[in-house]
Coordinates of C-alpha atoms in Angstrom, one line a residue:
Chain A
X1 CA -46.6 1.8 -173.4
X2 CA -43.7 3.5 -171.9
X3 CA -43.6 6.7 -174.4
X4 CA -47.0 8.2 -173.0
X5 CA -46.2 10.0 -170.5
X6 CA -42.9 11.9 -171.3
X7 CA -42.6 15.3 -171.7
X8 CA -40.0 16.8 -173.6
X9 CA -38.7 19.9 -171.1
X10 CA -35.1 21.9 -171.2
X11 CA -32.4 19.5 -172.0
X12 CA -34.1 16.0 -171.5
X13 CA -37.0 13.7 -170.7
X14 CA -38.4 12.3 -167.4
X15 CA -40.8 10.3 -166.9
X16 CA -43.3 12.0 -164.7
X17 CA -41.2 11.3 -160.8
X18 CA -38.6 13.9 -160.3
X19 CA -35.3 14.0 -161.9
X20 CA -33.1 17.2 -161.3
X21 CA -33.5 19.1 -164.3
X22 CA -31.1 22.8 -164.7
X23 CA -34.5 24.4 -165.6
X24 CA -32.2 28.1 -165.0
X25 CA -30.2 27.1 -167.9
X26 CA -32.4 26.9 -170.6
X27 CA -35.7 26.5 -171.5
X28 CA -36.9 25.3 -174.3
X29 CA -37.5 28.7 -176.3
X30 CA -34.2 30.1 -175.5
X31 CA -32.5 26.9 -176.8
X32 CA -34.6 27.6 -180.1
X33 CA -33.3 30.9 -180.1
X34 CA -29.9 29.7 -179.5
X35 CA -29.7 27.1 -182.3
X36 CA -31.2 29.9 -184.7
X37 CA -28.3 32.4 -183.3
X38 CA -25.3 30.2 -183.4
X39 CA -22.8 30.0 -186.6
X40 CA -24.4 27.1 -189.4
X41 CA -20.9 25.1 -188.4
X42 CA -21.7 25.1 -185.0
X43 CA -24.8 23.5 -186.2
X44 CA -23.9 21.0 -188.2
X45 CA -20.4 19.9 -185.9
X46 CA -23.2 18.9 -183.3
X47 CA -24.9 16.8 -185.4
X48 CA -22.0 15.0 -186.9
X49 CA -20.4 14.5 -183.4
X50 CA -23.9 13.4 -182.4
X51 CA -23.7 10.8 -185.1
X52 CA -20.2 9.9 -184.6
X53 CA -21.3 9.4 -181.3
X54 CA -23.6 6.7 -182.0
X55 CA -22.0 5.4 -184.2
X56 CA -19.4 4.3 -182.1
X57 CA -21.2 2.4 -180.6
X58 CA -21.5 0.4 -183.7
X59 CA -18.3 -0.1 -184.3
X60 CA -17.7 -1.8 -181.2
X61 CA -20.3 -4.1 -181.1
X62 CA -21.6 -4.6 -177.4
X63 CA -21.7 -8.7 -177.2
X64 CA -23.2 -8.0 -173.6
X65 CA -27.1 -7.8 -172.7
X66 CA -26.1 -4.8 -170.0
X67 CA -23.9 -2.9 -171.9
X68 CA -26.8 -3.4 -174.8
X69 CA -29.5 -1.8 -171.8
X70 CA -26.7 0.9 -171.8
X71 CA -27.4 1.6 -175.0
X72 CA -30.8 2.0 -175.2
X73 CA -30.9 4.1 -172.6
X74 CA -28.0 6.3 -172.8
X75 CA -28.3 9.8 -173.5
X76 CA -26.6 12.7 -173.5
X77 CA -27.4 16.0 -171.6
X78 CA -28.0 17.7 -174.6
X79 CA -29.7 15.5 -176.8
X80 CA -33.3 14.0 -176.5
X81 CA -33.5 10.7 -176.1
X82 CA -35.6 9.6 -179.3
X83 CA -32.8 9.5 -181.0
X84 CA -32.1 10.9 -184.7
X85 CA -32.7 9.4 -188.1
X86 CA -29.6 11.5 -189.4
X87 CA -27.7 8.6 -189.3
X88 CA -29.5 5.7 -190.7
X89 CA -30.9 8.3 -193.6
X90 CA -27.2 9.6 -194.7
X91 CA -26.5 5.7 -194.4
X92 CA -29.3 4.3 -196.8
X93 CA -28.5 7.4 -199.5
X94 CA -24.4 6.3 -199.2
X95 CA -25.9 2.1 -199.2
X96 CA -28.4 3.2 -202.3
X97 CA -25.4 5.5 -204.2
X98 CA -23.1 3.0 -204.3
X99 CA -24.8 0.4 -204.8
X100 CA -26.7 1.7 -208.1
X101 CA -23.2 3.1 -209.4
X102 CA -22.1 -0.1 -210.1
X103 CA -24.7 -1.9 -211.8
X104 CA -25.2 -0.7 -215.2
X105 CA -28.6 -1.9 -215.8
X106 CA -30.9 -1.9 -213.4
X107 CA -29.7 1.1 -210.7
X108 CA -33.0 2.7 -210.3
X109 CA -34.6 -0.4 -209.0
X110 CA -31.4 -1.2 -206.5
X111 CA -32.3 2.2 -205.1
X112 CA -35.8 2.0 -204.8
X113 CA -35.3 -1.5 -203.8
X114 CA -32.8 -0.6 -200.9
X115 CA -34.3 2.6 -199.5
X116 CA -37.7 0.6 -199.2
X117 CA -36.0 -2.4 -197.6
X118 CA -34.2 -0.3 -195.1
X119 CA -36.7 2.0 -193.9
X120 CA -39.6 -0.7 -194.5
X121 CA -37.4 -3.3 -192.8
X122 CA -36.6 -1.1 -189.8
X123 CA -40.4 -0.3 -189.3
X124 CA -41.6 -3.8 -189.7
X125 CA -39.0 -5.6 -187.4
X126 CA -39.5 -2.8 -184.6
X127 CA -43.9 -3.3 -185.1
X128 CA -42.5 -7.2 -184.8
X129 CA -40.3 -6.4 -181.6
X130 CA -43.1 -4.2 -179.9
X131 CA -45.6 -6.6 -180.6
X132 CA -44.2 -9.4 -179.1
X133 CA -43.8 -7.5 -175.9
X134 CA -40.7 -5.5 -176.5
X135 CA -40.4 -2.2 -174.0
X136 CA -38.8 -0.1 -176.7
X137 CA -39.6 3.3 -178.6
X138 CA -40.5 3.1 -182.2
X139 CA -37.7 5.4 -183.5
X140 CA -35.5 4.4 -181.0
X141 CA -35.3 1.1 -182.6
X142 CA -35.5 2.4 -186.1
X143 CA -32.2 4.0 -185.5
X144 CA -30.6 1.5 -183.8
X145 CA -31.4 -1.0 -186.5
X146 CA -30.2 2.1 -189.2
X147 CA -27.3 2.7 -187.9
X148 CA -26.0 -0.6 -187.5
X149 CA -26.0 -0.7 -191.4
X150 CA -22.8 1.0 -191.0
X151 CA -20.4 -2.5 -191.8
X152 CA -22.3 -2.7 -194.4
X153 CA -21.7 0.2 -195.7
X154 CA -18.1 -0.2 -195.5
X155 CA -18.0 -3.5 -197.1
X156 CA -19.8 -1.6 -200.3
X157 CA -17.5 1.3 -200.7
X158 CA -14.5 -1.5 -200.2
X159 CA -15.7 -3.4 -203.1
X160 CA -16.6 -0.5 -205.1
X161 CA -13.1 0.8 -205.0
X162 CA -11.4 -2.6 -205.2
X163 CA -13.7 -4.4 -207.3
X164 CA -11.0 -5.4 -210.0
X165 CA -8.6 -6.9 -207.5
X166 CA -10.7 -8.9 -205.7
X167 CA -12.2 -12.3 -206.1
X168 CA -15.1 -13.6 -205.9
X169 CA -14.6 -15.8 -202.4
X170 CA -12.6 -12.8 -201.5
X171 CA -15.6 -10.6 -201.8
X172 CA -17.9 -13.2 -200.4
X173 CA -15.4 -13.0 -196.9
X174 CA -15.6 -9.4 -196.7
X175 CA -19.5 -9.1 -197.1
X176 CA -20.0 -11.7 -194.8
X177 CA -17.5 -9.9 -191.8
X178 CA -19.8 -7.0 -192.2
X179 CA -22.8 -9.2 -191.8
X180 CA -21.9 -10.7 -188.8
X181 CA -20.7 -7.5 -187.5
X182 CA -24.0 -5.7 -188.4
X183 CA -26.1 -8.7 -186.6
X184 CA -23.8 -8.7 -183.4
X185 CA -24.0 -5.2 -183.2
X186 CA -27.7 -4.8 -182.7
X187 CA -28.1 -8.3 -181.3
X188 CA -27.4 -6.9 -177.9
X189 CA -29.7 -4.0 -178.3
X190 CA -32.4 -5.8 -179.5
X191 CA -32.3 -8.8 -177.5
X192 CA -32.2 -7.2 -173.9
X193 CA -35.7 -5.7 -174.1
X194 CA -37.6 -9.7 -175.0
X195 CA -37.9 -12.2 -172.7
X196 CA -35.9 -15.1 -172.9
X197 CA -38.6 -17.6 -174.8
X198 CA -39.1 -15.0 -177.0
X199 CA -35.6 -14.2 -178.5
X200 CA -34.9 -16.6 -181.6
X201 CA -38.4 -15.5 -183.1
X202 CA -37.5 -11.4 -182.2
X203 CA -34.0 -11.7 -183.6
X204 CA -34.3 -13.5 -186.8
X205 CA -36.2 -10.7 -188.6
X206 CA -33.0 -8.7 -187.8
X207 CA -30.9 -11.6 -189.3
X208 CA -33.0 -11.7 -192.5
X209 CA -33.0 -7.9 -192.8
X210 CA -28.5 -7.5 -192.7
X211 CA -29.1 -10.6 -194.7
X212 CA -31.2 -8.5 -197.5
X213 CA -28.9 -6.2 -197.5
X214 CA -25.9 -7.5 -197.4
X215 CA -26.6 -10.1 -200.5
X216 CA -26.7 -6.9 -203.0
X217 CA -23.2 -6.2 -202.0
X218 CA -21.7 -9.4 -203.3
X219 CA -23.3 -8.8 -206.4
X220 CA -22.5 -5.4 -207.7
Chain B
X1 CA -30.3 34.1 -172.2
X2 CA -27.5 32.1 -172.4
X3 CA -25.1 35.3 -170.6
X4 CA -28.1 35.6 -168.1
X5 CA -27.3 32.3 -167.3
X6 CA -23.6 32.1 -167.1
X7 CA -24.1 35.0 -164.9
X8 CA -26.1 33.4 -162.4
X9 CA -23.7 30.2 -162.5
X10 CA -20.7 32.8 -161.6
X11 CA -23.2 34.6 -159.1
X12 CA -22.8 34.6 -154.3
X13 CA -24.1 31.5 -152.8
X14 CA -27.6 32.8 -152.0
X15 CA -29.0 34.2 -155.5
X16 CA -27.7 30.3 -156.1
X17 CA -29.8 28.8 -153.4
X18 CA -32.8 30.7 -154.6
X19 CA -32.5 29.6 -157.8
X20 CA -32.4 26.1 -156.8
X21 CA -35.5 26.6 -155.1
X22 CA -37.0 27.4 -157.8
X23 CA -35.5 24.9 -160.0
X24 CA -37.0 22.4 -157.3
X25 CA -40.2 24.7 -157.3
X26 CA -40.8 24.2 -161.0
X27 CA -40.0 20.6 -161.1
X28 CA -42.7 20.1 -158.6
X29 CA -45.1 22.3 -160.5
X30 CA -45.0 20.2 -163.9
X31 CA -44.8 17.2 -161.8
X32 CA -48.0 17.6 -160.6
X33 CA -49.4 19.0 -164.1
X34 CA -47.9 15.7 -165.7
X35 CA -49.6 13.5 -163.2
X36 CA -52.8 15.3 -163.4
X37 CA -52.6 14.4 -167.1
X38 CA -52.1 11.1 -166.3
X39 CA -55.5 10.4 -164.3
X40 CA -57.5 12.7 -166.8
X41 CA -56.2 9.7 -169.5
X42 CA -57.0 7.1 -167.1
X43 CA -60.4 8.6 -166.7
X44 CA -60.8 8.6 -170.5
X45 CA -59.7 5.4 -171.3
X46 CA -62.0 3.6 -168.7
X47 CA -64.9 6.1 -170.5
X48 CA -63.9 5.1 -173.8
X49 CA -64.3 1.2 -172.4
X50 CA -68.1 1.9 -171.9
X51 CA -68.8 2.8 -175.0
X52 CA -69.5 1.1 -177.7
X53 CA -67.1 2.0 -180.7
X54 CA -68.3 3.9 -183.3
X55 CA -68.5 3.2 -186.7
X56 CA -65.5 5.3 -187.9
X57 CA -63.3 3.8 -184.9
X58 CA -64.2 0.4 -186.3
X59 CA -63.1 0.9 -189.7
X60 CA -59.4 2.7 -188.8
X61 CA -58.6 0.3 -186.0
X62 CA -56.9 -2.1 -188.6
X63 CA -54.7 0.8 -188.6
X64 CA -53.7 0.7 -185.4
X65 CA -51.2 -1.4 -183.5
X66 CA -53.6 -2.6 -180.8
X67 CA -55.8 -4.7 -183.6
X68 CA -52.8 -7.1 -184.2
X69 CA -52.0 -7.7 -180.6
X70 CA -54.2 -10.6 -180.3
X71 CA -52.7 -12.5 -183.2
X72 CA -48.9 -12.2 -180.9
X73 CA -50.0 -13.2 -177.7
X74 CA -47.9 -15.5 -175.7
X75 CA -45.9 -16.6 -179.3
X76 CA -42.8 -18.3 -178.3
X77 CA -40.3 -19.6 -180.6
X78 CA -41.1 -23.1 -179.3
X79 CA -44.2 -22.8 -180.6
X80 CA -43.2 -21.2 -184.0
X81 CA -40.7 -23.8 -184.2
X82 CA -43.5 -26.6 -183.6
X83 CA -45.9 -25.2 -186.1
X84 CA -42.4 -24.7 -188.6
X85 CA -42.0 -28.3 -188.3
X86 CA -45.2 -29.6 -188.4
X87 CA -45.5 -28.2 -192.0
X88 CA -43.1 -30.8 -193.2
X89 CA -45.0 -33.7 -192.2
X90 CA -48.8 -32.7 -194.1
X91 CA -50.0 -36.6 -193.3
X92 CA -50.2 -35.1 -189.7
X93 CA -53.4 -33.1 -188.6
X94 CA -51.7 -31.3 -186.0
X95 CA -51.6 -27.8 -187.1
X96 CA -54.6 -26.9 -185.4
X97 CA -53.5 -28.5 -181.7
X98 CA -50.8 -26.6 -181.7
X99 CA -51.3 -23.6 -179.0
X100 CA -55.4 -24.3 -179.4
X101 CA -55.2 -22.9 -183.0
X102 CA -54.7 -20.1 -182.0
X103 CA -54.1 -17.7 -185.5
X104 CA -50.6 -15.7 -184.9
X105 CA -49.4 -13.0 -187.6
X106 CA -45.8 -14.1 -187.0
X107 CA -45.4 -16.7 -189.5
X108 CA -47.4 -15.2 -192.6
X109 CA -45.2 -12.3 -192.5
X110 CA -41.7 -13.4 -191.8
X111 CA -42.2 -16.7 -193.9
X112 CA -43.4 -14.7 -197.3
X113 CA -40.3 -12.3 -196.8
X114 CA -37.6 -15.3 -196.2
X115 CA -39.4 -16.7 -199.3
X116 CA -38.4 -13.7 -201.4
X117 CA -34.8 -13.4 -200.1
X118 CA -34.7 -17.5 -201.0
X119 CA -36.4 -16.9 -204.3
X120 CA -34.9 -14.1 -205.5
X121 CA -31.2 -15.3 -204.6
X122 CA -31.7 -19.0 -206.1
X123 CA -33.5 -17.3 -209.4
X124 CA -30.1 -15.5 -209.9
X125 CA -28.0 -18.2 -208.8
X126 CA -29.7 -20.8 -211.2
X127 CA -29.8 -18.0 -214.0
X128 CA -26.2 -17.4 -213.2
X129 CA -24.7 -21.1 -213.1
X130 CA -27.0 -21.6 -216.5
X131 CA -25.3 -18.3 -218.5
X132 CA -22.5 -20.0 -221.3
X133 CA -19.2 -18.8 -219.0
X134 CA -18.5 -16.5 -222.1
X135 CA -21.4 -14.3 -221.7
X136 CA -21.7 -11.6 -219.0
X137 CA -24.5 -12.4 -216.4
X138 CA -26.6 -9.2 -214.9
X139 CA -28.1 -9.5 -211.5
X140 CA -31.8 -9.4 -212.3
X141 CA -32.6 -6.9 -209.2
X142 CA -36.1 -7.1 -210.6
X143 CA -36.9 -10.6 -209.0
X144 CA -37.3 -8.7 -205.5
X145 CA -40.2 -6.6 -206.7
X146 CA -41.5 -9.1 -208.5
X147 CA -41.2 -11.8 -205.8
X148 CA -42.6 -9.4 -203.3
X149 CA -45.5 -8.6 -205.0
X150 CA -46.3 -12.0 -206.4
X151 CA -45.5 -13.4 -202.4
X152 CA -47.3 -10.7 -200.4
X153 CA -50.4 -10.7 -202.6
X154 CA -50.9 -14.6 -202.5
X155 CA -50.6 -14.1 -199.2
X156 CA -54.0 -12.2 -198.8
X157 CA -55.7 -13.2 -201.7
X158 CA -55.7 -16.9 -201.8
X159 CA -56.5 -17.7 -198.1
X160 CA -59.5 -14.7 -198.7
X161 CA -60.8 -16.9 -201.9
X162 CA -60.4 -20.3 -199.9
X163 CA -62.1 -18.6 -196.9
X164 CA -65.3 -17.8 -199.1
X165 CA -65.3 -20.8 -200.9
X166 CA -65.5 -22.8 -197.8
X167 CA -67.5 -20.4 -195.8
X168 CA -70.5 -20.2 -198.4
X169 CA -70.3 -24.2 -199.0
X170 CA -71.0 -24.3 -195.3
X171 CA -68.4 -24.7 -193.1
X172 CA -68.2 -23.2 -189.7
X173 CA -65.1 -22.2 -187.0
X174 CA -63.7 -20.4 -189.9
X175 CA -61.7 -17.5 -189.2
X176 CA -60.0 -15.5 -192.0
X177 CA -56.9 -15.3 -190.3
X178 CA -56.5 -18.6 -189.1
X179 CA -56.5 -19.7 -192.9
X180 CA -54.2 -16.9 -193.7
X181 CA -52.2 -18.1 -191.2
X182 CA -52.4 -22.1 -192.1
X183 CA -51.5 -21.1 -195.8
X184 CA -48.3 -19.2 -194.7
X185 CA -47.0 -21.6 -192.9
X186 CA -47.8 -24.7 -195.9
X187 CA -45.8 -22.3 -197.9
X188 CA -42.5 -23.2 -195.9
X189 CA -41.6 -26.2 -197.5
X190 CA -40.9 -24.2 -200.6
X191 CA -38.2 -21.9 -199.1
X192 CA -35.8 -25.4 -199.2
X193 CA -37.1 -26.2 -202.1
X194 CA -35.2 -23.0 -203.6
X195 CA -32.2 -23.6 -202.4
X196 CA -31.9 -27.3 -204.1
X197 CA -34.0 -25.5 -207.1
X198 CA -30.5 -23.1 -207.7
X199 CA -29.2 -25.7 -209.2
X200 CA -30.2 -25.3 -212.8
X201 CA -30.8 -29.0 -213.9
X202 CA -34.2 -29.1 -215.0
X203 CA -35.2 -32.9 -213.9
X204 CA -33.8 -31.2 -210.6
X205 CA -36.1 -28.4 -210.5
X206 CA -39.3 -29.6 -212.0
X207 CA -38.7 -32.8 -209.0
X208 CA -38.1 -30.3 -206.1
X209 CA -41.0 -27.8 -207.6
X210 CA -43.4 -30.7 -207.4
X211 CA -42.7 -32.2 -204.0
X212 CA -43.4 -28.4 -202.9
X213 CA -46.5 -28.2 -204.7
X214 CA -47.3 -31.7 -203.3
X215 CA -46.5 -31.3 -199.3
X216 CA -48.1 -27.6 -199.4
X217 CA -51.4 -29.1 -200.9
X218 CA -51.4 -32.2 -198.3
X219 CA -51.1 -29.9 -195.8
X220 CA -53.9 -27.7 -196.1
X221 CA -56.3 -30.4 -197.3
X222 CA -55.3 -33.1 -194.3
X223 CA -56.0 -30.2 -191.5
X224 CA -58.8 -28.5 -193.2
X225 CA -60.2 -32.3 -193.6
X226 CA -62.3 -32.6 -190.5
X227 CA -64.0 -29.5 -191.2
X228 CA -64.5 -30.6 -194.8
X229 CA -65.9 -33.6 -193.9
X230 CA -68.2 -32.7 -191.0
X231 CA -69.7 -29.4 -192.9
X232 CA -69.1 -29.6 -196.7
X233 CA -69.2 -33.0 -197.5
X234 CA -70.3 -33.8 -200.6
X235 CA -69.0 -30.2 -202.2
X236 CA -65.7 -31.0 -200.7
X237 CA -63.5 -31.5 -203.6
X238 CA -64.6 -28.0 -204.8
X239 CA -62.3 -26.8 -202.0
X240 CA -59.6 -29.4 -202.6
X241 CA -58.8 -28.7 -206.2
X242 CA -59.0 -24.9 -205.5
X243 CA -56.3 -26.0 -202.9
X244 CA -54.5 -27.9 -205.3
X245 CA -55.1 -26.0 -208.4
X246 CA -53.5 -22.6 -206.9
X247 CA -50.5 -24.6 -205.4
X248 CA -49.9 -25.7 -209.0
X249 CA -50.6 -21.9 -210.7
X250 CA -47.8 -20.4 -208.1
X251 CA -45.2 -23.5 -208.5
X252 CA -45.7 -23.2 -212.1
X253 CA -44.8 -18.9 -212.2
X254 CA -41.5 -20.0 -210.2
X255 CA -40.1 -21.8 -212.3
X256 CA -41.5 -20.2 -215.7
X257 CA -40.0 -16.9 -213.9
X258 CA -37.2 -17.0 -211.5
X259 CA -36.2 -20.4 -213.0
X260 CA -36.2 -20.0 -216.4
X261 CA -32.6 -20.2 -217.5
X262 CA -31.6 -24.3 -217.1
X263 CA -29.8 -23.8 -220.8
X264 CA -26.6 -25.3 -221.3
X265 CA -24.7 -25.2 -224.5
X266 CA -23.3 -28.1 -224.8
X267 CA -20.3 -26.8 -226.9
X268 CA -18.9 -23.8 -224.8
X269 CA -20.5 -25.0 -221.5
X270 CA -21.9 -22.8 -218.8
X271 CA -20.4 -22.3 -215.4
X272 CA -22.4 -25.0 -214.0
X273 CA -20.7 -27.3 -216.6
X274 CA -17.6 -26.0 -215.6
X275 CA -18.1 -27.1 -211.7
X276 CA -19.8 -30.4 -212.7
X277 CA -18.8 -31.4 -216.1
X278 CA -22.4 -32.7 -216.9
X279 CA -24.1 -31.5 -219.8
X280 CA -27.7 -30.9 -219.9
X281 CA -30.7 -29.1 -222.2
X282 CA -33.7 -28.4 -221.4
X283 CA -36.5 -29.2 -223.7
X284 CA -39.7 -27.5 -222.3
X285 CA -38.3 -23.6 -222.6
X286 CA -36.4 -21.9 -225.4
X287 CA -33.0 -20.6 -225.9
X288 CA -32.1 -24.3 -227.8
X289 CA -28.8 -23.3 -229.3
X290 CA -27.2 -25.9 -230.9
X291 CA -24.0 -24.9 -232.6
X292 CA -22.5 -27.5 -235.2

């Protein structure tokens, strides 16, 4: 598999041949010592532009297999390239939240319920891709396929606010934008690392997941 | 440190060209320490091949990844889409031709999960077309555990009891996952059967329920049959009504639990009614109101 032989070193990864690395800059101590030094805000703007970052990428969903190879192996000169679970975790919790504030009954079991499908759903569909023959990193996928929930986030918080002004079809339209928007966004991710026989049967769990997910929106 | 370092980016052109020797120094140092690494694993691995694996390694390696590779070897969607569709036709023996029978791990696991999504969202569609348009209907979010638990545990279970059943009456080219994966994929012809079963008119239901229970028993028992003739013979229809008989069991908890509500009242009329103007009741369950 492609992750064995990386070695995490100063400010990224390389894969055993040599890749110019600014080994006078930092090492890796020093940038521990520097994260511990710097101001908390300093911190946690990185993070947030990190995820902003990402998510961005989201947001304009990438229709083409290239740009979608972009993706998967972009990185930035300060990041590592396994890529965080910030994102997809801040997304489930905002998902789960609104979600259970809106049913009166049962919000402890949409919670559970969402959380497991999410995280379960992310590990099970990546497991699926790599054993079909995908070349992809476990978390790498995981937080491709979480952060893509984005849309549907959106469409949650929408119908949470407007919930009284909008009908049912009307609701139905929205939740089924962000679908199609979630899908199309990781469609291109997913589908540039499978070979062309394999693609319907690699990309339907993906469908069935935003699927999952997205049905509990038109409901609450 | 981080001023140590601006001070060398700010320093004279030859502390810089000494430091990129280095840089280019180091890089060939862990280079080489990385590569090392990589023939000392090499050297393990084709060690490890010689031996025989222990007992310990042979009880975690269902944990591992490597165990289930077998079971998604050269799976294509044309040949998930042939087995798919060779489910709907259970007079056909062909489940076992297609791609030498070989057992694949797809199916069982994507099938049982679109059956939840189908089962949980017709449950609450029939329960909510069935509700009297005057009463409030709740999403029952509890189908999804319930549905998952029922779906994933059939999943092992039943194919494990058919397995032994057939295995100590004496048949033979049995493989436990091969009959996991042949029960999955009988299971498919329920997942349109839920669609049509949102509908809550019971005739509707019960019909749709049955033809499920019907083509998912064919199935098995016409592919299983040439083993069940050649091996069990005259024990055979032990095997067939266990096939039949747990078919029935799991159609029957569909409809007693995600289909329950087909209740109309006939005065008031549920939102069904209201899109069909038919009436109906639905003798078998309870909630009978009948206002005068």
């Amino acid at each position: 598999m492609t992750d064995n032989h990386q070695v995490p070193f100063g400010s990224g990864m390389f894969q055993g041949q040599a890749k110019f690395v600014d080994y006078a800059h930092m090492n890796q101590q020093e940038v521990q010592v520097n994260t511990l030094d710097e101001p908390v805000m300093d911190t946690l703007l990185r993070d947030i532009n990190m995820i902003l970052y990402k998510l961005s990428y989201v947001i304009i969903p990438r229709m083409k297999e290239t740009q979608g190879r972009k993706l998967r192996n972009c990185k930035r000169l300060d990041q590592i390239k396994i890529g965080d679970l910030w994102g997809p975790l801040l997304l489930s919790l905002l998902l789960a939240m609104t979600l259970g504030i809106n049913s009166n009954q049962s919000s402890d079991t949409i919670f559970g319920t969402i959380f497991i499908i999410m995280w379960g759903g992310s590990a099970v569909i990546t497991v699926n891709a790599k054993l079909l023959g995908g070349q992809v990193s476990f978390f790498q996928s995981v937080c491709v396929l979480g952060y893509c929930v984005f849309p549907i986030n959106v469409a949650a918080v929408l119908i949470t606010f407007l919930q009284s002004y909008l009908g049912f079809f009307l609701r139905l339209i929205i939740v089924g934008a962000a679908f199609l928007w979630s899908t199309f966004s990781s469609l291109s991710f997913m589908s540039s690392m499978m070979n062309e026989e394999k693609k319907v049967i690699s990309v339907y769990p993906i469908f069935l997941f935003y699927m999952f997910l997205s049905w509990f929106c038109i409901f609450i | 440190m981080s001023s140590n370092g601006s001070a060398l980016k700010g320093s004279a052109p030859p502390d810089l060209a000494k430091q990129v020797l280095v840089q280019k120094l180091a890089q060939q140092i862990v280079n080489q320490i990385v590569s090392d690494d990589v023939i000392d694993d090499k050297i393990e691995e084709e060690e490890n091949h010689n031996k025989e694996p222990t007992c310990c390694q042979m009880f975690y390696a269902p944990f591992t990844l490597k165990y289930y590779q077998p079971f998604f070897n050269d799976l294509t969607t044309k040949v998930i889409a042939q087995k798919l569709w060779a489910s709907f036709f259970p007079f056909k023996a062909t489940f076992f031709e297609i791609q030498d029978g070989k057992a694949d791990l797809y199916g069982p696991v994507w099938i049982y999960a679109t059956l939840v999504f189908a089962v949980a969202a017709a449950g609450n569609i029939s329960g909510y077309l069935a509700t009297p348009s005057n009463i409030a209907f709740h999403y029952n979010f509890d189908f999804i555990p319930t549905a998952s638990s029922l779906l994933f545990g059939i999943a092992f279970l039943v194919p494990f009891a058919i397995y032994m059943v057939m295995k100590m009456l004496g048949g033979r080219h049995l493989h436990l996952t091969s009959v996991i994966c042949i029960y999955a994929y009988a299971q498919t012809c329920i997942i349109p059967v839920c669609v049509v079963c949102s509908i809550p008119n019971p005739q509707l239901q019960w019909g749709a329920l049955i033809y499920a229970m019907i083509n998912s028993s064919l199935f098995l028992i016409v592919n299983y049959w040439g083993e069940l003739e050649k091996n069990i013979q005259a024990k055979k229809h032990i095997v067939i009504w266990l096939i039949a008989g747990c078919q029935v069991v799991l159609l029957l908890l569909f409809k007693m639990y995600f289909f329950l509500y087909v209740y109309t009242n006939p005065y008031t009329g549920s939102r069904f009614d209201q899109l069909t103007k038919i009436v109906h009741t639905d003798h078998f369950f309870l909630h009978h109101h009948q206002q005068h």
